[in-house]
């Protein structure tokens, strides 16, 4: 088999791992409302179905990024697929909320293995314009996962119940495990494995305390002893993590990489881009099902245009960035996010289907313009031997954006809505008012993303085929 063919197959395996992650994410977002009803839990509780998954996935990214640099890629990647398949199957059997959270955490470990190593594998196989194109194709097919998720998930929820949304991933993950073991590189450099276990513990405690405080602040009270204690824990363990990893020679996160402006601001732009997208991505399914009263299948179809637009634009954006640099598209993307969110702030009970579709398409175009050029620029800014850890940090930024986007969005929305209901506003009006205000914060996240991207990829920064 020719080298170019092997590269393409390996690239497709990497993309399959990312595809499954997006398929799972998009279907679960759609299913939050029926899950909350089926398990008789609140919106504040149901958010942990996403946050617990993303928290475990995120915490383990640096660890599995380092594992991928040390152990054979075929064994690491196939193990990720298998664990993901087991977790996905168990999700469909969960009899209660707490076991569902547990099974989601198992699934997240498998996803973390795949996501931490995916971009590094692509960046190692391809260079220059070819790398940009490969990352663009990756973004395209990942968007197809997002595209198929709402459509397939909506139909499954509508006709068979929310538990069935996890099952399509199982056979795909098993196939991915088999072919990863057979085709991915099995050779590895032999050197002693060192891992910063203390740093890992500090990082995990700080991140969990931060997210718990953000998620429960409006319930417990921002000045309550619980929230203040969580804030202190975040500062203490975050500080311990930083000072430890700044000094040891085998850090969990190499903070020296953050001296590279394109790397630092690029990762901040990626994080805030996901916070921007998740502001609406979490609340739109609730708006469509609870206020406009569409069933899950119609809701899935109305979310579908976002992924179609993103998958159509992403390959061209990736190829363009590989040839001409990432600056233009990484500024254009957030500008389009902002435009879409401004449109979403006008939604009410009289909003037409075509308006929902149009706003979703605009948001998808923004995502397609931004993601692959940004990823390409970040990975291009580091040395070849640092690609593994750079890939892990990039995934860390992406998933921190996911987690913070969910936690901040639900917290803001529930705070606004509950206050209005307490003040005597009827539920429907309280929901719409809270939805519009929360979209306003999404617009602020979009402006933050635009500013970070502006500083990350100034013309003097070197781009493209240095690696």
GROMACS .gro file of C-alpha atoms in nm:
model
  467
    1UNK     CA    1   0.000   0.000   0.000
    2UNK     CA    2   0.137   0.343  -0.097
    3UNK     CA    3   0.249   0.587   0.170
    4UNK     CA    4  -0.004   0.849   0.059
    5UNK     CA    5  -0.289   0.597   0.087
    6UNK     CA    6  -0.181   0.493   0.436
    7UNK     CA    7  -0.167   0.858   0.540
    8UNK     CA    8  -0.522   0.914   0.416
    9UNK     CA    9  -0.654   0.607   0.599
   10UNK     CA   10  -0.482   0.709   0.923
   11UNK     CA   11  -0.623   1.059   0.881
   12UNK     CA   12  -0.973   0.912   0.843
   13UNK     CA   13  -0.930   0.709   1.163
   14UNK     CA   14  -0.832   1.022   1.352
   15UNK     CA   15  -1.131   1.202   1.205
   16UNK     CA   16  -1.361   0.913   1.305
   17UNK     CA   17  -1.259   0.962   1.668
   18UNK     CA   18  -1.340   1.333   1.650
   19UNK     CA   19  -1.659   1.255   1.454
   20UNK     CA   20  -1.786   1.029   1.733
   21UNK     CA   21  -1.714   1.294   1.993
   22UNK     CA   22  -1.915   1.552   1.796
   23UNK     CA   23  -2.195   1.302   1.723
   24UNK     CA   24  -2.226   1.232   2.094
   25UNK     CA   25  -2.211   1.599   2.191
   26UNK     CA   26  -2.472   1.717   1.942
   27UNK     CA   27  -2.720   1.440   2.024
   28UNK     CA   28  -2.685   1.486   2.401
   29UNK     CA   29  -2.739   1.863   2.372
   30UNK     CA   30  -3.064   1.791   2.188
   31UNK     CA   31  -3.164   1.527   2.445
   32UNK     CA   32  -3.116   1.741   2.759
   33UNK     CA   33  -3.482   1.845   2.771
   34UNK     CA   34  -3.628   1.490   2.739
   35UNK     CA   35  -3.361   1.354   2.977
   36UNK     CA   36  -3.458   1.615   3.237
   37UNK     CA   37  -3.822   1.513   3.197
   38UNK     CA   38  -3.750   1.138   3.191
   39UNK     CA   39  -3.527   1.136   3.499
   40UNK     CA   40  -3.728   1.407   3.676
   41UNK     CA   41  -3.432   1.640   3.728
   42UNK     CA   42  -3.386   2.018   3.700
   43UNK     CA   43  -3.202   2.220   3.436
   44UNK     CA   44  -2.926   2.290   3.690
   45UNK     CA   45  -2.882   1.914   3.740
   46UNK     CA   46  -2.913   1.808   3.375
   47UNK     CA   47  -2.623   2.035   3.276
   48UNK     CA   48  -2.389   1.796   3.461
   49UNK     CA   49  -2.456   1.533   3.196
   50UNK     CA   50  -2.246   1.757   2.971
   51UNK     CA   51  -2.018   1.914   3.232
   52UNK     CA   52  -1.915   1.582   3.394
   53UNK     CA   53  -1.832   1.442   3.048
   54UNK     CA   54  -1.635   1.749   2.946
   55UNK     CA   55  -1.464   1.780   3.285
   56UNK     CA   56  -1.325   1.426   3.276
   57UNK     CA   57  -1.235   1.462   2.909
   58UNK     CA   58  -1.055   1.791   2.975
   59UNK     CA   59  -0.868   1.693   3.291
   60UNK     CA   60  -0.716   1.389   3.122
   61UNK     CA   61  -0.614   1.563   2.795
   62UNK     CA   62  -0.258   1.657   2.902
   63UNK     CA   63  -0.206   1.308   3.043
   64UNK     CA   64  -0.321   1.128   2.729
   65UNK     CA   65  -0.134   1.378   2.510
   66UNK     CA   66   0.185   1.273   2.685
   67UNK     CA   67   0.086   0.905   2.670
   68UNK     CA   68   0.044   0.940   2.294
   69UNK     CA   69   0.400   1.072   2.260
   70UNK     CA   70   0.542   0.775   2.453
   71UNK     CA   71   0.338   0.460   2.378
   72UNK     CA   72   0.248   0.307   2.038
   73UNK     CA   73  -0.022   0.512   1.865
   74UNK     CA   74  -0.212   0.203   1.748
   75UNK     CA   75  -0.260   0.070   2.101
   76UNK     CA   76  -0.340   0.410   2.253
   77UNK     CA   77  -0.595   0.505   1.988
   78UNK     CA   78  -0.768   0.165   1.974
   79UNK     CA   79  -0.801   0.168   2.354
   80UNK     CA   80  -0.968   0.508   2.330
   81UNK     CA   81  -1.223   0.376   2.082
   82UNK     CA   82  -1.299   0.071   2.299
   83UNK     CA   83  -1.350   0.267   2.621
   84UNK     CA   84  -1.572   0.511   2.432
   85UNK     CA   85  -1.784   0.223   2.297
   86UNK     CA   86  -1.827   0.071   2.644
   87UNK     CA   87  -1.928   0.405   2.795
   88UNK     CA   88  -2.174   0.480   2.513
   89UNK     CA   89  -2.344   0.143   2.555
   90UNK     CA   90  -2.368   0.180   2.934
   91UNK     CA   91  -2.528   0.525   2.892
   92UNK     CA   92  -2.824   0.362   2.720
   93UNK     CA   93  -2.882   0.135   3.021
   94UNK     CA   94  -2.855   0.396   3.300
   95UNK     CA   95  -3.156   0.360   3.536
   96UNK     CA   96  -3.098   0.693   3.714
   97UNK     CA   97  -2.920   1.029   3.695
   98UNK     CA   98  -2.617   0.931   3.904
   99UNK     CA   99  -2.534   0.617   3.704
  100UNK     CA  100  -2.579   0.813   3.382
  101UNK     CA  101  -2.318   1.063   3.506
  102UNK     CA  102  -2.084   0.772   3.596
  103UNK     CA  103  -2.118   0.611   3.254
  104UNK     CA  104  -2.069   0.946   3.082
  105UNK     CA  105  -1.738   0.978   3.268
  106UNK     CA  106  -1.626   0.637   3.137
  107UNK     CA  107  -1.717   0.743   2.784
  108UNK     CA  108  -1.527   1.070   2.836
  109UNK     CA  109  -1.203   0.885   2.916
  110UNK     CA  110  -1.218   0.715   2.576
  111UNK     CA  111  -1.297   1.044   2.403
  112UNK     CA  112  -1.008   1.213   2.584
  113UNK     CA  113  -0.760   0.956   2.453
  114UNK     CA  114  -0.871   1.015   2.094
  115UNK     CA  115  -0.908   1.392   2.107
  116UNK     CA  116  -0.574   1.450   2.282
  117UNK     CA  117  -0.383   1.273   2.006
  118UNK     CA  118  -0.587   1.344   1.692
  119UNK     CA  119  -0.450   1.684   1.580
  120UNK     CA  120  -0.090   1.577   1.652
  121UNK     CA  121  -0.126   1.270   1.429
  122UNK     CA  122  -0.256   1.486   1.143
  123UNK     CA  123   0.011   1.753   1.199
  124UNK     CA  124   0.283   1.483   1.195
  125UNK     CA  125   0.158   1.327   0.870
  126UNK     CA  126   0.101   1.649   0.672
  127UNK     CA  127   0.285   1.979   0.624
  128UNK     CA  128   0.207   2.324   0.485
  129UNK     CA  129  -0.099   2.351   0.262
  130UNK     CA  130  -0.160   1.975   0.290
  131UNK     CA  131  -0.184   2.009   0.668
  132UNK     CA  132  -0.435   2.292   0.636
  133UNK     CA  133  -0.640   2.085   0.393
  134UNK     CA  134  -0.630   1.778   0.622
  135UNK     CA  135  -0.739   1.986   0.921
  136UNK     CA  136  -1.013   2.136   0.704
  137UNK     CA  137  -1.139   1.791   0.605
  138UNK     CA  138  -1.124   1.695   0.972
  139UNK     CA  139  -1.336   1.999   1.061
  140UNK     CA  140  -1.574   1.913   0.775
  141UNK     CA  141  -1.637   1.554   0.882
  142UNK     CA  142  -1.654   1.650   1.248
  143UNK     CA  143  -1.924   1.896   1.142
  144UNK     CA  144  -2.097   1.605   0.964
  145UNK     CA  145  -2.102   1.439   1.307
  146UNK     CA  146  -2.271   1.750   1.440
  147UNK     CA  147  -2.499   1.751   1.136
  148UNK     CA  148  -2.607   1.389   1.166
  149UNK     CA  149  -2.638   1.411   1.546
  150UNK     CA  150  -2.948   1.635   1.565
  151UNK     CA  151  -3.120   1.462   1.269
  152UNK     CA  152  -3.054   1.104   1.382
  153UNK     CA  153  -3.083   1.190   1.752
  154UNK     CA  154  -3.409   1.379   1.702
  155UNK     CA  155  -3.567   1.085   1.521
  156UNK     CA  156  -3.443   0.835   1.782
  157UNK     CA  157  -3.568   1.049   2.073
  158UNK     CA  158  -3.903   1.109   1.907
  159UNK     CA  159  -3.977   0.745   1.822
  160UNK     CA  160  -3.766   0.532   2.061
  161UNK     CA  161  -3.672   0.752   2.358
  162UNK     CA  162  -3.359   0.939   2.462
  163UNK     CA  163  -3.165   0.627   2.569
  164UNK     CA  164  -3.122   0.516   2.207
  165UNK     CA  165  -2.918   0.823   2.109
  166UNK     CA  166  -2.600   0.663   2.246
  167UNK     CA  167  -2.624   0.340   2.047
  168UNK     CA  168  -2.514   0.452   1.694
  169UNK     CA  169  -2.166   0.533   1.829
  170UNK     CA  170  -2.104   0.179   1.958
  171UNK     CA  171  -2.047  -0.013   1.629
  172UNK     CA  172  -1.854   0.280   1.478
  173UNK     CA  173  -1.621   0.291   1.779
  174UNK     CA  174  -1.563  -0.085   1.767
  175UNK     CA  175  -1.468  -0.061   1.397
  176UNK     CA  176  -1.240   0.233   1.479
  177UNK     CA  177  -1.068   0.029   1.751
  178UNK     CA  178  -0.999  -0.261   1.513
  179UNK     CA  179  -0.860  -0.054   1.227
  180UNK     CA  180  -0.661   0.176   1.456
  181UNK     CA  181  -0.482  -0.125   1.603
  182UNK     CA  182  -0.409  -0.261   1.254
  183UNK     CA  183  -0.306   0.056   1.071
  184UNK     CA  184  -0.170   0.322   1.306
  185UNK     CA  185   0.207   0.325   1.375
  186UNK     CA  186   0.315   0.067   1.633
  187UNK     CA  187   0.673   0.183   1.677
  188UNK     CA  188   0.773   0.425   1.952
  189UNK     CA  189   1.087   0.582   2.091
  190UNK     CA  190   1.202   0.404   2.405
  191UNK     CA  191   1.250   0.637   2.700
  192UNK     CA  192   1.148   0.643   3.061
  193UNK     CA  193   0.792   0.755   3.127
  194UNK     CA  194   0.754   1.036   3.379
  195UNK     CA  195   0.423   1.190   3.470
  196UNK     CA  196   0.342   1.481   3.700
  197UNK     CA  197   0.091   1.309   3.925
  198UNK     CA  198   0.089   1.589   4.183
  199UNK     CA  199   0.032   1.846   3.909
  200UNK     CA  200  -0.249   1.634   3.771
  201UNK     CA  201  -0.415   1.628   4.115
  202UNK     CA  202  -0.375   2.004   4.164
  203UNK     CA  203  -0.510   2.076   3.815
  204UNK     CA  204  -0.812   1.847   3.864
  205UNK     CA  205  -0.909   1.996   4.202
  206UNK     CA  206  -0.873   2.356   4.077
  207UNK     CA  207  -1.078   2.294   3.762
  208UNK     CA  208  -1.353   2.100   3.942
  209UNK     CA  209  -1.381   2.365   4.218
  210UNK     CA  210  -1.404   2.643   3.958
  211UNK     CA  211  -1.676   2.471   3.757
  212UNK     CA  212  -1.877   2.370   4.062
  213UNK     CA  213  -1.870   2.731   4.185
  214UNK     CA  214  -1.983   2.867   3.846
  215UNK     CA  215  -2.256   2.605   3.814
  216UNK     CA  216  -2.403   2.631   4.164
  217UNK     CA  217  -2.336   2.996   4.250
  218UNK     CA  218  -2.689   3.112   4.173
  219UNK     CA  219  -2.837   2.826   4.383
  220UNK     CA  220  -2.605   2.850   4.685
  221UNK     CA  221  -2.554   3.226   4.673
  222UNK     CA  222  -2.239   3.394   4.541
  223UNK     CA  223  -2.144   3.515   4.890
  224UNK     CA  224  -2.215   3.181   5.059
  225UNK     CA  225  -1.945   2.994   5.249
  226UNK     CA  226  -1.958   2.708   4.994
  227UNK     CA  227  -1.884   2.935   4.696
  228UNK     CA  228  -1.613   3.130   4.880
  229UNK     CA  229  -1.451   2.800   4.984
  230UNK     CA  230  -1.456   2.676   4.624
  231UNK     CA  231  -1.298   3.004   4.511
  232UNK     CA  232  -1.020   2.964   4.766
  233UNK     CA  233  -0.964   2.603   4.657
  234UNK     CA  234  -0.941   2.714   4.292
  235UNK     CA  235  -0.680   2.979   4.373
  236UNK     CA  236  -0.474   2.755   4.603
  237UNK     CA  237  -0.460   2.448   4.381
  238UNK     CA  238  -0.437   2.654   4.062
  239UNK     CA  239  -0.138   2.835   4.211
  240UNK     CA  240   0.021   2.510   4.329
  241UNK     CA  241  -0.023   2.364   3.980
  242UNK     CA  242   0.133   2.665   3.809
  243UNK     CA  243   0.435   2.692   4.040
  244UNK     CA  244   0.501   2.318   4.028
  245UNK     CA  245   0.476   2.281   3.651
  246UNK     CA  246   0.684   2.593   3.595
  247UNK     CA  247   0.981   2.432   3.771
  248UNK     CA  248   0.985   2.057   3.700
  249UNK     CA  249   1.136   1.913   3.380
  250UNK     CA  250   0.838   1.685   3.303
  251UNK     CA  251   0.538   1.920   3.344
  252UNK     CA  252   0.178   1.827   3.276
  253UNK     CA  253   0.152   2.152   3.080
  254UNK     CA  254   0.468   2.316   2.948
  255UNK     CA  255   0.410   2.682   3.036
  256UNK     CA  256   0.713   2.786   2.829
  257UNK     CA  257   0.503   2.727   2.518
  258UNK     CA  258   0.282   3.015   2.626
  259UNK     CA  259   0.567   3.257   2.553
  260UNK     CA  260   0.470   3.208   2.186
  261UNK     CA  261   0.210   3.478   2.118
  262UNK     CA  262   0.031   3.289   1.840
  263UNK     CA  263   0.004   2.983   2.065
  264UNK     CA  264  -0.123   3.170   2.373
  265UNK     CA  265  -0.370   3.408   2.211
  266UNK     CA  266  -0.471   3.139   1.962
  267UNK     CA  267  -0.572   2.903   2.242
  268UNK     CA  268  -0.762   3.182   2.418
  269UNK     CA  269  -0.943   3.255   2.091
  270UNK     CA  270  -1.037   2.887   2.055
  271UNK     CA  271  -1.164   2.872   2.414
  272UNK     CA  272  -1.382   3.183   2.382
  273UNK     CA  273  -1.509   3.069   2.040
  274UNK     CA  274  -1.656   2.758   2.203
  275UNK     CA  275  -1.801   2.966   2.486
  276UNK     CA  276  -1.967   3.177   2.216
  277UNK     CA  277  -2.111   2.879   2.028
  278UNK     CA  278  -2.229   2.697   2.339
  279UNK     CA  279  -2.421   3.003   2.462
  280UNK     CA  280  -2.681   2.937   2.196
  281UNK     CA  281  -2.604   2.568   2.135
  282UNK     CA  282  -2.726   2.474   2.484
  283UNK     CA  283  -3.033   2.700   2.501
  284UNK     CA  284  -3.168   2.676   2.144
  285UNK     CA  285  -3.301   2.316   2.184
  286UNK     CA  286  -3.479   2.424   2.505
  287UNK     CA  287  -3.627   2.728   2.328
  288UNK     CA  288  -3.749   2.519   2.035
  289UNK     CA  289  -3.902   2.243   2.249
  290UNK     CA  290  -4.028   2.434   2.553
  291UNK     CA  291  -4.139   2.768   2.403
  292UNK     CA  292  -4.210   2.704   2.033
  293UNK     CA  293  -4.329   2.347   2.118
  294UNK     CA  294  -4.152   2.161   1.836
  295UNK     CA  295  -4.094   1.788   1.889
  296UNK     CA  296  -3.735   1.653   1.913
  297UNK     CA  297  -3.727   1.545   1.548
  298UNK     CA  298  -3.825   1.889   1.414
  299UNK     CA  299  -3.586   2.049   1.663
  300UNK     CA  300  -3.303   1.832   1.530
  301UNK     CA  301  -3.384   1.928   1.172
  302UNK     CA  302  -3.382   2.299   1.261
  303UNK     CA  303  -3.037   2.268   1.422
  304UNK     CA  304  -2.910   2.074   1.119
  305UNK     CA  305  -2.833   2.379   0.896
  306UNK     CA  306  -2.562   2.492   1.141
  307UNK     CA  307  -2.362   2.174   1.079
  308UNK     CA  308  -2.430   2.172   0.705
  309UNK     CA  309  -2.295   2.527   0.672
  310UNK     CA  310  -1.995   2.452   0.892
  311UNK     CA  311  -1.906   2.133   0.701
  312UNK     CA  312  -1.938   2.313   0.366
  313UNK     CA  313  -1.710   2.602   0.462
  314UNK     CA  314  -1.445   2.421   0.673
  315UNK     CA  315  -1.245   2.245   0.395
  316UNK     CA  316  -1.208   2.569   0.197
  317UNK     CA  317  -1.111   2.760   0.512
  318UNK     CA  318  -0.850   2.498   0.605
  319UNK     CA  319  -0.700   2.497   0.256
  320UNK     CA  320  -0.697   2.880   0.241
  321UNK     CA  321  -0.520   2.907   0.577
  322UNK     CA  322  -0.257   2.655   0.470
  323UNK     CA  323  -0.169   2.874   0.169
  324UNK     CA  324  -0.235   3.230   0.289
  325UNK     CA  325  -0.225   3.221   0.670
  326UNK     CA  326  -0.497   3.225   0.932
  327UNK     CA  327  -0.536   3.593   1.022
  328UNK     CA  328  -0.823   3.693   0.795
  329UNK     CA  329  -1.046   3.391   0.859
  330UNK     CA  330  -0.988   3.382   1.236
  331UNK     CA  331  -1.114   3.741   1.257
  332UNK     CA  332  -1.401   3.688   1.011
  333UNK     CA  333  -1.530   3.382   1.203
  334UNK     CA  334  -1.597   3.562   1.537
  335UNK     CA  335  -1.751   3.858   1.350
  336UNK     CA  336  -2.000   3.616   1.194
  337UNK     CA  337  -2.066   3.454   1.536
  338UNK     CA  338  -2.160   3.796   1.671
  339UNK     CA  339  -2.397   3.864   1.381
  340UNK     CA  340  -2.572   3.528   1.436
  341UNK     CA  341  -2.615   3.587   1.810
  342UNK     CA  342  -2.763   3.932   1.745
  343UNK     CA  343  -3.026   3.758   1.531
  344UNK     CA  344  -3.090   3.499   1.805
  345UNK     CA  345  -3.163   3.783   2.052
  346UNK     CA  346  -3.472   3.868   1.845
  347UNK     CA  347  -3.632   3.522   1.875
  348UNK     CA  348  -3.975   3.494   2.036
  349UNK     CA  349  -4.292   3.282   2.008
  350UNK     CA  350  -4.360   3.424   1.661
  351UNK     CA  351  -4.019   3.339   1.514
  352UNK     CA  352  -4.051   3.163   1.178
  353UNK     CA  353  -3.870   2.843   1.081
  354UNK     CA  354  -3.679   3.021   0.804
  355UNK     CA  355  -3.541   3.270   1.059
  356UNK     CA  356  -3.414   2.985   1.280
  357UNK     CA  357  -3.257   2.818   0.978
  358UNK     CA  358  -3.096   3.143   0.857
  359UNK     CA  359  -2.944   3.223   1.198
  360UNK     CA  360  -2.813   2.865   1.233
  361UNK     CA  361  -2.654   2.882   0.886
  362UNK     CA  362  -2.480   3.210   0.971
  363UNK     CA  363  -2.344   3.062   1.295
  364UNK     CA  364  -2.225   2.754   1.103
  365UNK     CA  365  -2.041   2.968   0.847
  366UNK     CA  366  -1.862   3.147   1.131
  367UNK     CA  367  -1.757   2.817   1.285
  368UNK     CA  368  -1.637   2.682   0.950
  369UNK     CA  369  -1.430   2.995   0.889
  370UNK     CA  370  -1.267   2.995   1.232
  371UNK     CA  371  -1.189   2.645   1.359
  372UNK     CA  372  -0.950   2.478   1.112
  373UNK     CA  373  -0.746   2.796   1.035
  374UNK     CA  374  -0.708   2.858   1.408
  375UNK     CA  375  -0.601   2.498   1.478
  376UNK     CA  376  -0.356   2.508   1.188
  377UNK     CA  377  -0.197   2.834   1.310
  378UNK     CA  378  -0.163   2.710   1.670
  379UNK     CA  379   0.003   2.381   1.571
  380UNK     CA  380   0.227   2.557   1.319
  381UNK     CA  381   0.359   2.790   1.589
  382UNK     CA  382   0.538   2.515   1.787
  383UNK     CA  383   0.830   2.282   1.722
  384UNK     CA  384   0.769   1.938   1.573
  385UNK     CA  385   0.874   1.759   1.892
  386UNK     CA  386   0.615   1.961   2.086
  387UNK     CA  387   0.318   1.871   1.863
  388UNK     CA  388   0.183   1.609   2.105
  389UNK     CA  389   0.161   1.838   2.405
  390UNK     CA  390   0.050   2.131   2.184
  391UNK     CA  391  -0.233   1.914   2.053
  392UNK     CA  392  -0.330   1.828   2.411
  393UNK     CA  393  -0.332   2.196   2.515
  394UNK     CA  394  -0.536   2.290   2.206
  395UNK     CA  395  -0.792   2.024   2.298
  396UNK     CA  396  -0.778   2.147   2.659
  397UNK     CA  397  -0.863   2.501   2.545
  398UNK     CA  398  -1.146   2.374   2.326
  399UNK     CA  399  -1.300   2.170   2.603
  400UNK     CA  400  -1.253   2.436   2.870
  401UNK     CA  401  -1.453   2.656   2.635
  402UNK     CA  402  -1.720   2.385   2.615
  403UNK     CA  403  -1.736   2.341   2.992
  404UNK     CA  404  -1.734   2.712   3.074
  405UNK     CA  405  -1.983   2.778   2.795
  406UNK     CA  406  -2.230   2.526   2.942
  407UNK     CA  407  -2.175   2.627   3.305
  408UNK     CA  408  -2.185   3.003   3.249
  409UNK     CA  409  -2.480   2.983   3.007
  410UNK     CA  410  -2.699   2.770   3.235
  411UNK     CA  411  -2.602   2.979   3.540
  412UNK     CA  412  -2.684   3.310   3.371
  413UNK     CA  413  -3.005   3.181   3.214
  414UNK     CA  414  -3.141   3.027   3.534
  415UNK     CA  415  -3.047   3.335   3.739
  416UNK     CA  416  -3.225   3.569   3.498
  417UNK     CA  417  -3.530   3.344   3.458
  418UNK     CA  418  -3.577   3.263   3.826
  419UNK     CA  419  -3.550   3.629   3.929
  420UNK     CA  420  -3.814   3.729   3.675
  421UNK     CA  421  -4.047   3.449   3.787
  422UNK     CA  422  -3.999   3.559   4.150
  423UNK     CA  423  -4.090   3.913   4.043
  424UNK     CA  424  -4.420   3.782   3.904
  425UNK     CA  425  -4.336   3.761   3.532
  426UNK     CA  426  -4.517   3.473   3.358
  427UNK     CA  427  -4.297   3.175   3.270
  428UNK     CA  428  -4.293   3.220   2.891
  429UNK     CA  429  -4.192   3.586   2.912
  430UNK     CA  430  -3.935   3.510   3.182
  431UNK     CA  431  -3.781   3.239   2.962
  432UNK     CA  432  -3.758   3.467   2.655
  433UNK     CA  433  -3.617   3.759   2.854
  434UNK     CA  434  -3.353   3.535   3.015
  435UNK     CA  435  -3.272   3.379   2.675
  436UNK     CA  436  -3.214   3.722   2.518
  437UNK     CA  437  -2.997   3.845   2.806
  438UNK     CA  438  -2.786   3.530   2.797
  439UNK     CA  439  -2.735   3.573   2.421
  440UNK     CA  440  -2.598   3.919   2.507
  441UNK     CA  441  -2.324   3.755   2.711
  442UNK     CA  442  -2.258   3.522   2.416
  443UNK     CA  443  -2.198   3.833   2.204
  444UNK     CA  444  -1.940   3.951   2.460
  445UNK     CA  445  -1.766   3.611   2.433
  446UNK     CA  446  -1.765   3.658   2.055
  447UNK     CA  447  -1.595   3.998   2.086
  448UNK     CA  448  -1.337   3.842   2.321
  449UNK     CA  449  -1.266   3.573   2.062
  450UNK     CA  450  -1.224   3.836   1.790
  451UNK     CA  451  -0.979   4.040   2.002
  452UNK     CA  452  -0.769   3.734   2.092
  453UNK     CA  453  -0.757   3.627   1.726
  454UNK     CA  454  -0.654   3.978   1.621
  455UNK     CA  455  -0.352   3.973   1.851
  456UNK     CA  456  -0.267   3.607   1.784
  457UNK     CA  457  -0.210   3.624   1.409
  458UNK     CA  458  -0.064   3.961   1.326
  459UNK     CA  459   0.123   3.971   0.991
  460UNK     CA  460   0.466   3.960   1.156
  461UNK     CA  461   0.391   3.618   1.302
  462UNK     CA  462   0.539   3.332   1.104
  463UNK     CA  463   0.293   3.095   0.949
  464UNK     CA  464   0.268   2.782   0.751
  465UNK     CA  465   0.526   2.523   0.666
  466UNK     CA  466   0.791   2.588   0.932
  467UNK     CA  467   0.737   2.239   1.072
   0.00000   0.00000   0.00000
